[in-house]
């Protein structure tokens, strides 16, 4: 499945300095397979995806420097199902992961974090992954997805504006809230699948592997 974005002029609220996303044409972006839920066999390919991100991209993804053992642990946790991972693989030997969105349920909302390898950027994969995460959330009765973003992350800020996220500064970070029902407004509602899932995963796991800080854990416990 090839992704493409037709060229369109920048929206008026983008400054020229900030919006540097390249709009690619069909054929500019290597093909991807349909997105799917990550499973136990995906730990290595998720780890390799995270390793292929540059140091700067890893820092943007994890809101700070991360070492390889942390990436390994993150990959194993996603493969084990918490946080949930939705992955887009390229149809090459070994089906490497090229894009991933993770979602961690925290009570009535879920934190999301995403990554796309450079050759697959600028083609609209990130909004597709947000919609996939929104479907995951809606099936679980979750109505808000939240991304914790560094202020210098122009791509995430642009994505938030494009998808109508509400953003606010919080202790030097930007919290972007994406409304699930708004993201899925064109899709018929589906009944929730897992009304009884426990709201919070292992606490140490949340604090170290997703971007949560103690304040989030207190909110989740409330
Ligand atoms: C953020 C990231 C996932 C975006 O992936 P992507 O597939 O290239 O994004 P898309 O091409 O789908 O762009 C979607 C929208 O995001 C915004 N955007 C993407 N890249 C942008 C950039 N460099 N500058 C400003 N806005 C940008 C635009 O609004 C774009 O829509 P448009 O093309 O219609 O203008 C990717 O850049 C990435 O992996 N970055 C490193 C890790 C990271 O920052 N993760 C987020 C932490 S939560």
PDB file of C-alpha atoms and ligand atoms in Angstrom:
ATOM      1  CA  UNK A   1       0.000   0.000   0.000  1.00  0.00           C
ATOM      2  CA  UNK A   2       1.586   3.294  -1.045  1.00  0.00           C
ATOM      3  CA  UNK A   3       0.876   6.484   0.845  1.00  0.00           C
ATOM      4  CA  UNK A   4       0.949   9.848  -0.821  1.00  0.00           C
ATOM      5  CA  UNK A   5      -0.004  13.422  -0.151  1.00  0.00           C
ATOM      6  CA  UNK A   6      -0.870  15.811  -2.957  1.00  0.00           C
ATOM      7  CA  UNK A   7       0.937  19.131  -2.831  1.00  0.00           C
ATOM      8  CA  UNK A   8      -1.019  21.793  -1.064  1.00  0.00           C
ATOM      9  CA  UNK A   9       0.024  25.271   0.059  1.00  0.00           C
ATOM     10  CA  UNK A  10       0.767  25.684   3.750  1.00  0.00           C
ATOM     11  CA  UNK A  11      -2.230  26.539   5.899  1.00  0.00           C
ATOM     12  CA  UNK A  12      -2.208  30.197   6.956  1.00  0.00           C
ATOM     13  CA  UNK A  13      -1.344  29.371  10.575  1.00  0.00           C
ATOM     14  CA  UNK A  14       1.945  27.724   9.589  1.00  0.00           C
ATOM     15  CA  UNK A  15       4.908  30.010   9.475  1.00  0.00           C
ATOM     16  CA  UNK A  16       7.276  29.324   6.577  1.00  0.00           C
ATOM     17  CA  UNK A  17      10.125  28.842   9.006  1.00  0.00           C
ATOM     18  CA  UNK A  18       8.356  26.130  10.946  1.00  0.00           C
ATOM     19  CA  UNK A  19       6.558  24.063   8.324  1.00  0.00           C
ATOM     20  CA  UNK A  20       9.313  22.176   6.600  1.00  0.00           C
ATOM     21  CA  UNK A  21       7.356  18.974   5.897  1.00  0.00           C
ATOM     22  CA  UNK A  22       8.030  17.765   2.374  1.00  0.00           C
ATOM     23  CA  UNK A  23       4.907  16.663   0.538  1.00  0.00           C
ATOM     24  CA  UNK A  24       5.762  13.575  -1.405  1.00  0.00           C
ATOM     25  CA  UNK A  25       4.189  12.142  -4.518  1.00  0.00           C
ATOM     26  CA  UNK A  26       3.218   8.518  -5.203  1.00  0.00           C
ATOM     27  CA  UNK A  27       6.423   6.655  -5.938  1.00  0.00           C
ATOM     28  CA  UNK A  28       8.535   8.906  -3.688  1.00  0.00           C
ATOM     29  CA  UNK A  29       7.683   6.779  -0.681  1.00  0.00           C
ATOM     30  CA  UNK A  30       8.504   3.070  -0.524  1.00  0.00           C
ATOM     31  CA  UNK A  31       5.443   0.850  -0.062  1.00  0.00           C
ATOM     32  CA  UNK A  32       4.097  -0.269   3.297  1.00  0.00           C
ATOM     33  CA  UNK A  33       1.902  -3.158   4.304  1.00  0.00           C
ATOM     34  CA  UNK A  34      -1.412  -2.566   6.075  1.00  0.00           C
ATOM     35  CA  UNK A  35      -1.013  -1.509   9.697  1.00  0.00           C
ATOM     36  CA  UNK A  36      -1.428  -4.231  12.270  1.00  0.00           C
ATOM     37  CA  UNK A  37      -1.256  -4.761  16.012  1.00  0.00           C
ATOM     38  CA  UNK A  38       2.243  -5.659  17.236  1.00  0.00           C
ATOM     39  CA  UNK A  39       2.590  -9.099  18.787  1.00  0.00           C
ATOM     40  CA  UNK A  40       5.114 -11.317  20.585  1.00  0.00           C
ATOM     41  CA  UNK A  41       7.128 -12.007  17.412  1.00  0.00           C
ATOM     42  CA  UNK A  42       7.694  -8.305  16.749  1.00  0.00           C
ATOM     43  CA  UNK A  43      10.147  -7.392  19.530  1.00  0.00           C
ATOM     44  CA  UNK A  44      13.249  -7.545  17.321  1.00  0.00           C
ATOM     45  CA  UNK A  45      11.753  -5.638  14.415  1.00  0.00           C
ATOM     46  CA  UNK A  46      10.411  -2.940  16.747  1.00  0.00           C
ATOM     47  CA  UNK A  47      13.823  -2.609  18.404  1.00  0.00           C
ATOM     48  CA  UNK A  48      15.502  -2.306  14.999  1.00  0.00           C
ATOM     49  CA  UNK A  49      12.991   0.375  14.008  1.00  0.00           C
ATOM     50  CA  UNK A  50      13.816   2.384  17.135  1.00  0.00           C
ATOM     51  CA  UNK A  51      17.545   1.888  16.500  1.00  0.00           C
ATOM     52  CA  UNK A  52      17.190   3.259  12.962  1.00  0.00           C
ATOM     53  CA  UNK A  53      15.847   6.559  14.309  1.00  0.00           C
ATOM     54  CA  UNK A  54      18.547   9.189  14.651  1.00  0.00           C
ATOM     55  CA  UNK A  55      19.655  10.313  18.098  1.00  0.00           C
ATOM     56  CA  UNK A  56      17.657  13.514  17.594  1.00  0.00           C
ATOM     57  CA  UNK A  57      14.525  11.622  16.552  1.00  0.00           C
ATOM     58  CA  UNK A  58      14.827   9.286  19.531  1.00  0.00           C
ATOM     59  CA  UNK A  59      15.119  12.301  21.752  1.00  0.00           C
ATOM     60  CA  UNK A  60      11.966  13.789  20.212  1.00  0.00           C
ATOM     61  CA  UNK A  61      10.151  10.471  20.479  1.00  0.00           C
ATOM     62  CA  UNK A  62      11.070   9.850  24.129  1.00  0.00           C
ATOM     63  CA  UNK A  63      11.274  13.510  25.195  1.00  0.00           C
ATOM     64  CA  UNK A  64      14.899  13.074  26.195  1.00  0.00           C
ATOM     65  CA  UNK A  65      17.989  10.991  25.601  1.00  0.00           C
ATOM     66  CA  UNK A  66      17.492   7.235  25.714  1.00  0.00           C
ATOM     67  CA  UNK A  67      20.040   4.457  25.664  1.00  0.00           C
ATOM     68  CA  UNK A  68      19.823   1.244  23.709  1.00  0.00           C
ATOM     69  CA  UNK A  69      18.800  -0.964  26.661  1.00  0.00           C
ATOM     70  CA  UNK A  70      15.795   1.323  27.121  1.00  0.00           C
ATOM     71  CA  UNK A  71      14.885   0.922  23.460  1.00  0.00           C
ATOM     72  CA  UNK A  72      15.204  -2.849  23.818  1.00  0.00           C
ATOM     73  CA  UNK A  73      12.943  -2.847  26.880  1.00  0.00           C
ATOM     74  CA  UNK A  74      10.456  -0.626  25.101  1.00  0.00           C
ATOM     75  CA  UNK A  75      10.388  -2.998  22.111  1.00  0.00           C
ATOM     76  CA  UNK A  76       9.839  -6.005  24.350  1.00  0.00           C
ATOM     77  CA  UNK A  77       7.060  -4.272  26.251  1.00  0.00           C
ATOM     78  CA  UNK A  78       5.254  -3.267  23.066  1.00  0.00           C
ATOM     79  CA  UNK A  79       5.590  -6.813  21.735  1.00  0.00           C
ATOM     80  CA  UNK A  80       4.129  -8.066  25.012  1.00  0.00           C
ATOM     81  CA  UNK A  81       1.129  -5.768  24.600  1.00  0.00           C
ATOM     82  CA  UNK A  82       1.685  -2.895  27.010  1.00  0.00           C
ATOM     83  CA  UNK A  83       1.829  -0.276  25.714  1.00  0.00           C
ATOM     84  CA  UNK A  84      -0.222  -1.427  22.741  1.00  0.00           C
ATOM     85  CA  UNK A  85       1.628  -1.007  19.461  1.00  0.00           C
ATOM     86  CA  UNK A  86       0.275  -0.537  15.964  1.00  0.00           C
ATOM     87  CA  UNK A  87       2.938  -1.041  13.333  1.00  0.00           C
ATOM     88  CA  UNK A  88       3.394  -0.399   9.626  1.00  0.00           C
ATOM     89  CA  UNK A  89       5.956  -2.748   8.042  1.00  0.00           C
ATOM     90  CA  UNK A  90       7.564  -2.580   4.630  1.00  0.00           C
ATOM     91  CA  UNK A  91       7.223  -5.632   2.381  1.00  0.00           C
ATOM     92  CA  UNK A  92      10.910  -6.503   2.452  1.00  0.00           C
ATOM     93  CA  UNK A  93      12.619  -9.607   3.839  1.00  0.00           C
ATOM     94  CA  UNK A  94      11.915  -9.683   7.569  1.00  0.00           C
ATOM     95  CA  UNK A  95       9.122  -7.114   7.147  1.00  0.00           C
ATOM     96  CA  UNK A  96      10.898  -4.306   9.004  1.00  0.00           C
ATOM     97  CA  UNK A  97       8.793  -1.877  11.002  1.00  0.00           C
ATOM     98  CA  UNK A  98       8.857   1.579   9.379  1.00  0.00           C
ATOM     99  CA  UNK A  99       6.238   3.353  11.471  1.00  0.00           C
ATOM    100  CA  UNK A 100       4.748   2.698  14.881  1.00  0.00           C
ATOM    101  CA  UNK A 101       2.268   4.271  17.247  1.00  0.00           C
ATOM    102  CA  UNK A 102       2.105   3.183  20.859  1.00  0.00           C
ATOM    103  CA  UNK A 103      -0.868   3.688  23.124  1.00  0.00           C
ATOM    104  CA  UNK A 104      -0.874   3.315  26.901  1.00  0.00           C
ATOM    105  CA  UNK A 105      -4.194   3.432  28.689  1.00  0.00           C
ATOM    106  CA  UNK A 106      -4.225   5.724  31.736  1.00  0.00           C
ATOM    107  CA  UNK A 107      -7.729   5.577  33.170  1.00  0.00           C
ATOM    108  CA  UNK A 108     -10.161   7.391  30.885  1.00  0.00           C
ATOM    109  CA  UNK A 109      -7.503   8.508  28.420  1.00  0.00           C
ATOM    110  CA  UNK A 110      -4.449   7.062  26.716  1.00  0.00           C
ATOM    111  CA  UNK A 111      -1.007   8.391  26.001  1.00  0.00           C
ATOM    112  CA  UNK A 112       0.223   7.963  22.441  1.00  0.00           C
ATOM    113  CA  UNK A 113       3.712   8.254  20.973  1.00  0.00           C
ATOM    114  CA  UNK A 114       4.675   7.682  17.371  1.00  0.00           C
ATOM    115  CA  UNK A 115       7.656   7.319  15.099  1.00  0.00           C
ATOM    116  CA  UNK A 116       8.135   7.151  11.338  1.00  0.00           C
ATOM    117  CA  UNK A 117      11.454   6.434   9.644  1.00  0.00           C
ATOM    118  CA  UNK A 118      12.720   9.294   7.481  1.00  0.00           C
ATOM    119  CA  UNK A 119      12.164   7.655   4.061  1.00  0.00           C
ATOM    120  CA  UNK A 120       8.464   7.175   4.915  1.00  0.00           C
ATOM    121  CA  UNK A 121       7.878  10.708   6.228  1.00  0.00           C
ATOM    122  CA  UNK A 122       5.968  13.480   4.536  1.00  0.00           C
ATOM    123  CA  UNK A 123       3.413  11.087   3.067  1.00  0.00           C
ATOM    124  CA  UNK A 124       0.612  11.166   5.613  1.00  0.00           C
ATOM    125  CA  UNK A 125       1.512   8.079   7.631  1.00  0.00           C
ATOM    126  CA  UNK A 126       1.334   9.892  10.971  1.00  0.00           C
ATOM    127  CA  UNK A 127      -2.363  10.884  10.623  1.00  0.00           C
ATOM    128  CA  UNK A 128      -3.176   7.335   9.504  1.00  0.00           C
ATOM    129  CA  UNK A 129      -1.475   6.019  12.622  1.00  0.00           C
ATOM    130  CA  UNK A 130      -3.378   8.487  14.815  1.00  0.00           C
ATOM    131  CA  UNK A 131      -6.651   7.281  13.290  1.00  0.00           C
ATOM    132  CA  UNK A 132      -5.625   3.676  13.925  1.00  0.00           C
ATOM    133  CA  UNK A 133      -4.871   4.550  17.554  1.00  0.00           C
ATOM    134  CA  UNK A 134      -8.231   6.333  17.784  1.00  0.00           C
ATOM    135  CA  UNK A 135      -9.978   3.135  16.627  1.00  0.00           C
ATOM    136  CA  UNK A 136      -8.028   1.158  19.209  1.00  0.00           C
ATOM    137  CA  UNK A 137      -9.104   3.706  21.849  1.00  0.00           C
ATOM    138  CA  UNK A 138     -12.761   3.899  20.892  1.00  0.00           C
ATOM    139  CA  UNK A 139     -13.103   0.125  21.130  1.00  0.00           C
ATOM    140  CA  UNK A 140     -11.936   0.461  24.740  1.00  0.00           C
ATOM    141  CA  UNK A 141     -14.189   3.350  25.650  1.00  0.00           C
ATOM    142  CA  UNK A 142     -11.322   5.867  25.622  1.00  0.00           C
ATOM    143  CA  UNK A 143     -12.186   9.297  24.237  1.00  0.00           C
ATOM    144  CA  UNK A 144      -8.939  11.246  24.546  1.00  0.00           C
ATOM    145  CA  UNK A 145      -5.459  10.515  23.228  1.00  0.00           C
ATOM    146  CA  UNK A 146      -2.669  12.616  24.625  1.00  0.00           C
ATOM    147  CA  UNK A 147       0.837  13.121  23.253  1.00  0.00           C
ATOM    148  CA  UNK A 148       3.597  14.673  25.333  1.00  0.00           C
ATOM    149  CA  UNK A 149       5.766  16.685  22.977  1.00  0.00           C
ATOM    150  CA  UNK A 150       8.919  18.769  23.220  1.00  0.00           C
ATOM    151  CA  UNK A 151       8.347  22.411  22.241  1.00  0.00           C
ATOM    152  CA  UNK A 152      10.955  22.136  19.477  1.00  0.00           C
ATOM    153  CA  UNK A 153       9.097  19.257  17.790  1.00  0.00           C
ATOM    154  CA  UNK A 154       7.687  21.151  14.802  1.00  0.00           C
ATOM    155  CA  UNK A 155       6.418  17.987  13.115  1.00  0.00           C
ATOM    156  CA  UNK A 156       4.284  16.960  16.104  1.00  0.00           C
ATOM    157  CA  UNK A 157       3.029  20.482  16.585  1.00  0.00           C
ATOM    158  CA  UNK A 158       2.056  20.556  12.911  1.00  0.00           C
ATOM    159  CA  UNK A 159       0.368  17.179  13.236  1.00  0.00           C
ATOM    160  CA  UNK A 160      -1.561  18.433  16.258  1.00  0.00           C
ATOM    161  CA  UNK A 161      -2.805  21.471  14.357  1.00  0.00           C
ATOM    162  CA  UNK A 162      -3.754  19.364  11.358  1.00  0.00           C
ATOM    163  CA  UNK A 163      -5.795  16.967  13.502  1.00  0.00           C
ATOM    164  CA  UNK A 164      -7.383  19.627  15.720  1.00  0.00           C
ATOM    165  CA  UNK A 165      -5.545  18.757  18.944  1.00  0.00           C
ATOM    166  CA  UNK A 166      -5.848  21.067  21.929  1.00  0.00           C
ATOM    167  CA  UNK A 167      -2.362  21.934  23.169  1.00  0.00           C
ATOM    168  CA  UNK A 168      -1.095  23.436  26.376  1.00  0.00           C
ATOM    169  CA  UNK A 169       2.288  23.955  27.951  1.00  0.00           C
ATOM    170  CA  UNK A 170       2.921  21.891  31.063  1.00  0.00           C
ATOM    171  CA  UNK A 171       6.225  22.139  32.871  1.00  0.00           C
ATOM    172  CA  UNK A 172       8.237  22.861  29.733  1.00  0.00           C
ATOM    173  CA  UNK A 173       6.456  20.255  27.616  1.00  0.00           C
ATOM    174  CA  UNK A 174       3.459  20.466  25.299  1.00  0.00           C
ATOM    175  CA  UNK A 175       0.483  18.268  26.056  1.00  0.00           C
ATOM    176  CA  UNK A 176      -1.534  17.657  22.900  1.00  0.00           C
ATOM    177  CA  UNK A 177      -5.017  16.262  23.417  1.00  0.00           C
ATOM    178  CA  UNK A 178      -6.622  14.537  20.432  1.00  0.00           C
ATOM    179  CA  UNK A 179     -10.357  13.940  20.640  1.00  0.00           C
ATOM    180  CA  UNK A 180     -11.125  10.384  19.528  1.00  0.00           C
ATOM    181  CA  UNK A 181     -14.696  11.107  18.438  1.00  0.00           C
ATOM    182  CA  UNK A 182     -13.522  14.059  16.344  1.00  0.00           C
ATOM    183  CA  UNK A 183     -10.806  11.989  14.690  1.00  0.00           C
ATOM    184  CA  UNK A 184     -13.357   9.278  13.862  1.00  0.00           C
ATOM    185  CA  UNK A 185     -16.261  11.563  13.045  1.00  0.00           C
ATOM    186  CA  UNK A 186     -16.592  10.016   9.566  1.00  0.00           C
ATOM    187  CA  UNK A 187     -16.649   6.445  10.858  1.00  0.00           C
ATOM    188  CA  UNK A 188     -19.695   4.759  12.397  1.00  0.00           C
ATOM    189  CA  UNK A 189     -19.420   4.167  16.143  1.00  0.00           C
ATOM    190  CA  UNK A 190     -18.530   0.647  17.227  1.00  0.00           C
ATOM    191  CA  UNK A 191     -19.443  -0.905  20.591  1.00  0.00           C
ATOM    192  CA  UNK A 192     -16.625  -0.936  23.159  1.00  0.00           C
ATOM    193  CA  UNK A 193     -14.808  -4.265  23.337  1.00  0.00           C
ATOM    194  CA  UNK A 194     -13.005  -4.246  26.641  1.00  0.00           C
ATOM    195  CA  UNK A 195     -15.067  -2.441  29.231  1.00  0.00           C
ATOM    196  CA  UNK A 196     -13.315  -4.353  31.990  1.00  0.00           C
ATOM    197  CA  UNK A 197      -9.635  -3.812  31.129  1.00  0.00           C
ATOM    198  CA  UNK A 198      -7.538  -2.595  34.050  1.00  0.00           C
ATOM    199  CA  UNK A 199      -6.946   1.151  33.613  1.00  0.00           C
ATOM    200  CA  UNK A 200      -3.247   1.281  34.374  1.00  0.00           C
ATOM    201  CA  UNK A 201      -0.334  -0.975  33.457  1.00  0.00           C
ATOM    202  CA  UNK A 202       2.638  -1.719  35.702  1.00  0.00           C
ATOM    203  CA  UNK A 203       3.594   1.568  37.352  1.00  0.00           C
ATOM    204  CA  UNK A 204       7.372   1.279  36.968  1.00  0.00           C
ATOM    205  CA  UNK A 205       6.784   0.423  33.342  1.00  0.00           C
ATOM    206  CA  UNK A 206       4.658   3.479  32.720  1.00  0.00           C
ATOM    207  CA  UNK A 207       7.082   5.848  34.347  1.00  0.00           C
ATOM    208  CA  UNK A 208      10.135   4.642  32.499  1.00  0.00           C
ATOM    209  CA  UNK A 209       8.859   3.433  29.182  1.00  0.00           C
ATOM    210  CA  UNK A 210       6.211   5.900  28.204  1.00  0.00           C
ATOM    211  CA  UNK A 211       6.602   9.586  28.813  1.00  0.00           C
ATOM    212  CA  UNK A 212       4.658   9.710  32.031  1.00  0.00           C
ATOM    213  CA  UNK A 213       5.855  11.541  35.071  1.00  0.00           C
ATOM    214  CA  UNK A 214       4.751  11.197  38.703  1.00  0.00           C
ATOM    215  CA  UNK A 215       1.904  13.674  38.219  1.00  0.00           C
ATOM    216  CA  UNK A 216       0.379  11.405  35.583  1.00  0.00           C
ATOM    217  CA  UNK A 217       0.592   8.394  37.830  1.00  0.00           C
ATOM    218  CA  UNK A 218      -1.199  10.296  40.593  1.00  0.00           C
ATOM    219  CA  UNK A 219      -3.903  11.269  38.101  1.00  0.00           C
ATOM    220  CA  UNK A 220      -4.208   7.666  36.971  1.00  0.00           C
ATOM    221  CA  UNK A 221      -4.524   6.409  40.525  1.00  0.00           C
ATOM    222  CA  UNK A 222      -7.267   8.928  41.357  1.00  0.00           C
TER     223      UNK A 222
HETATM  224  C1  LIG B   1       6.334  13.276  13.951  1.00  0.00           C
HETATM  225  C2  LIG B   1       6.399  12.212  12.859  1.00  0.00           C
HETATM  226  C3  LIG B   1       5.813  10.910  13.409  1.00  0.00           C
HETATM  227  C4  LIG B   1       5.557  12.681  11.662  1.00  0.00           C
HETATM  228  O1  LIG B   1       5.504  11.613  10.724  1.00  0.00           O
HETATM  229  P1  LIG B   1       5.144  11.817   9.158  1.00  0.00           P
HETATM  230  O2  LIG B   1       4.583  10.525   8.682  1.00  0.00           O
HETATM  231  O3  LIG B   1       6.277  12.380   8.412  1.00  0.00           O
HETATM  232  O4  LIG B   1       4.051  12.923   9.196  1.00  0.00           O
HETATM  233  P2  LIG B   1       3.080  13.231   7.970  1.00  0.00           P
HETATM  234  O5  LIG B   1       3.782  13.251   6.685  1.00  0.00           O
HETATM  235  O6  LIG B   1       1.992  12.245   8.057  1.00  0.00           O
HETATM  236  O7  LIG B   1       2.576  14.666   8.297  1.00  0.00           O
HETATM  237  C5  LIG B   1       1.320  14.870   8.875  1.00  0.00           C
HETATM  238  C6  LIG B   1       1.229  16.306   9.290  1.00  0.00           C
HETATM  239  O8  LIG B   1       2.164  16.550  10.337  1.00  0.00           O
HETATM  240  C7  LIG B   1       2.718  17.847  10.162  1.00  0.00           C
HETATM  241  N1  LIG B   1       4.144  17.732   9.886  1.00  0.00           N
HETATM  242  C8  LIG B   1       4.842  16.614   9.551  1.00  0.00           C
HETATM  243  N2  LIG B   1       6.151  16.911   9.454  1.00  0.00           N
HETATM  244  C9  LIG B   1       6.271  18.227   9.729  1.00  0.00           C
HETATM  245  C10 LIG B   1       7.365  19.104   9.832  1.00  0.00           C
HETATM  246  N3  LIG B   1       8.626  18.699   9.597  1.00  0.00           N
HETATM  247  N4  LIG B   1       7.127  20.385  10.178  1.00  0.00           N
HETATM  248  C11 LIG B   1       5.876  20.815  10.434  1.00  0.00           C
HETATM  249  N5  LIG B   1       4.782  20.025  10.358  1.00  0.00           N
HETATM  250  C12 LIG B   1       4.988  18.747  10.017  1.00  0.00           C
HETATM  251  C13 LIG B   1       1.995  18.478   9.008  1.00  0.00           C
HETATM  252  O9  LIG B   1       0.837  19.117   9.484  1.00  0.00           O
HETATM  253  C14 LIG B   1       1.600  17.292   8.202  1.00  0.00           C
HETATM  254  O10 LIG B   1       0.482  17.515   7.410  1.00  0.00           O
HETATM  255  P3  LIG B   1       0.667  18.173   5.935  1.00  0.00           P
HETATM  256  O11 LIG B   1       1.711  17.351   5.264  1.00  0.00           O
HETATM  257  O12 LIG B   1      -0.683  18.044   5.332  1.00  0.00           O
HETATM  258  O13 LIG B   1       1.114  19.569   6.170  1.00  0.00           O
HETATM  259  C15 LIG B   1       7.851  11.982  12.365  1.00  0.00           C
HETATM  260  O14 LIG B   1       8.391  13.215  11.950  1.00  0.00           O
HETATM  261  C16 LIG B   1       8.762  11.354  13.408  1.00  0.00           C
HETATM  262  O15 LIG B   1       8.824  10.127  13.532  1.00  0.00           O
HETATM  263  N6  LIG B   1       9.523  12.210  14.143  1.00  0.00           N
HETATM  264  C17 LIG B   1      10.497  11.702  15.141  1.00  0.00           C
HETATM  265  C18 LIG B   1       9.826  11.099  16.372  1.00  0.00           C
HETATM  266  C19 LIG B   1       8.821  12.047  16.997  1.00  0.00           C
HETATM  267  O16 LIG B   1       8.991  13.247  17.056  1.00  0.00           O
HETATM  268  N7  LIG B   1       7.721  11.441  17.515  1.00  0.00           N
HETATM  269  C20 LIG B   1       6.674  12.171  18.176  1.00  0.00           C
HETATM  270  C21 LIG B   1       6.805  12.069  19.671  1.00  0.00           C
HETATM  271  S1  LIG B   1       5.217  11.875  20.423  1.00  0.00           S
END
